[in-house]
XYZ file of C-alpha atoms in Angstrom:
131
model
C 59.618 -6.228 3.817
C 59.636 -7.779 0.348
C 59.741 -5.648 -2.778
C 56.399 -7.154 -3.821
C 54.876 -5.824 -0.584
C 56.041 -2.319 -1.520
C 54.252 -2.699 -4.874
C 51.074 -4.277 -3.486
C 50.655 -2.191 -0.321
C 52.300 1.137 -1.146
C 52.250 1.713 -4.911
C 48.887 0.026 -5.584
C 47.317 1.771 -2.568
C 43.988 3.572 -2.590
C 44.328 7.327 -3.144
C 41.021 9.142 -2.576
C 39.138 6.228 -4.140
C 41.567 5.861 -7.055
C 44.586 3.672 -7.637
C 47.377 3.303 -10.165
C 46.731 1.084 -13.189
C 50.065 -0.732 -12.843
C 53.372 -0.334 -11.037
C 56.864 -1.790 -10.801
C 60.149 -1.494 -8.973
C 63.010 -2.088 -11.398
C 66.741 -2.063 -10.712
C 68.905 0.447 -12.559
C 70.116 -2.488 -14.698
C 66.561 -3.288 -15.858
C 66.001 -6.241 -13.510
C 62.420 -6.437 -12.226
C 62.387 -6.487 -8.422
C 58.579 -6.521 -8.172
C 55.605 -5.520 -10.291
C 51.840 -5.521 -10.421
C 50.184 -8.294 -12.428
C 49.335 -6.075 -15.392
C 52.595 -4.096 -15.686
C 53.512 -3.855 -19.395
C 56.230 -6.085 -20.826
C 58.991 -3.536 -21.393
C 62.160 -3.703 -23.449
C 65.623 -3.294 -21.837
C 66.363 -0.299 -24.085
C 63.314 1.511 -22.648
C 64.849 1.316 -19.149
C 68.262 2.312 -20.567
C 66.638 5.387 -22.146
C 65.096 6.369 -18.789
C 68.449 5.965 -17.049
C 70.001 8.077 -19.813
C 67.499 10.848 -19.092
C 68.271 10.726 -15.362
C 71.975 11.087 -16.172
C 71.402 13.714 -18.872
C 68.053 15.465 -18.112
C 66.013 16.419 -21.165
C 67.329 13.586 -23.327
C 63.882 11.933 -23.632
C 61.932 15.136 -24.327
C 62.402 15.088 -28.134
C 61.579 11.384 -28.597
C 59.204 10.675 -25.732
C 59.343 8.059 -23.020
C 58.511 4.518 -24.114
C 57.294 1.809 -21.763
C 56.019 -1.489 -23.110
C 55.959 0.064 -26.575
C 53.605 2.845 -25.438
C 54.867 6.371 -26.068
C 54.378 9.034 -23.409
C 55.010 12.725 -24.004
C 57.592 13.846 -21.438
C 56.289 16.685 -19.265
C 57.913 18.580 -16.403
C 59.770 16.498 -13.850
C 62.690 16.945 -11.514
C 66.004 16.673 -13.388
C 67.921 13.605 -12.273
C 65.135 12.491 -9.901
C 61.693 12.241 -11.550
C 60.437 11.773 -15.114
C 56.753 12.371 -15.811
C 54.944 11.382 -18.973
C 51.444 11.926 -20.341
C 49.363 9.985 -22.846
C 45.747 10.962 -23.341
C 43.856 10.835 -20.027
C 46.658 8.901 -18.317
C 50.376 8.930 -17.841
C 53.412 7.669 -15.984
C 55.675 8.790 -13.146
C 59.203 7.381 -12.788
C 61.121 8.093 -9.558
C 64.812 7.216 -9.338
C 66.193 6.015 -6.012
C 69.790 5.052 -5.225
C 69.266 1.517 -6.584
C 65.944 1.351 -8.411
C 63.287 2.999 -10.541
C 59.747 3.184 -9.167
C 57.255 3.327 -12.020
C 53.565 4.134 -11.669
C 51.136 4.164 -14.590
C 47.721 5.798 -14.158
C 44.537 6.506 -16.055
C 41.494 8.630 -15.272
C 39.924 9.189 -12.818
C 43.328 9.221 -11.038
C 45.060 12.552 -11.521
C 48.724 13.175 -12.393
C 49.198 14.759 -8.954
C 47.860 11.666 -7.187
C 50.178 9.409 -9.200
C 53.142 11.662 -8.452
C 52.316 11.644 -4.734
C 52.105 7.831 -4.499
C 55.277 7.100 -6.495
C 57.443 9.946 -5.231
C 56.512 9.523 -1.573
C 57.636 5.868 -1.606
C 60.722 6.827 -3.608
C 61.683 9.484 -1.065
C 61.225 6.967 1.759
C 63.457 4.400 0.006
C 66.129 7.052 -0.606
C 66.047 7.922 3.113
C 66.612 4.205 3.821
C 69.658 4.178 1.526
C 67.882 2.202 -1.167
């Protein structure tokens, strides 16, 4: 299965009538493996900052998580595994696998829990596959 298929069929899936705004699968080095058409143009240092938080949990909390120049307030996650951010009625979930970051961005009416479920479920599956 191609990485784009994971984005199109699994991350951009319908969840109780809602779907993520945009998604991507990005290598730990910042290389885009696949993304939705409207995923924000991010800067390499934004991915480096996320990786820094996975290696040293809590590092992003004081400054916020930036993606495509948009700042998200970092809220509870799972240290070393998941970073969650909130901005107004939307937010972002970042799940780290062995080789990649799965990023899902949502807005209302999708809920944070729905976003977490979509992104983290695929991330857990990829981890089980050694990816």
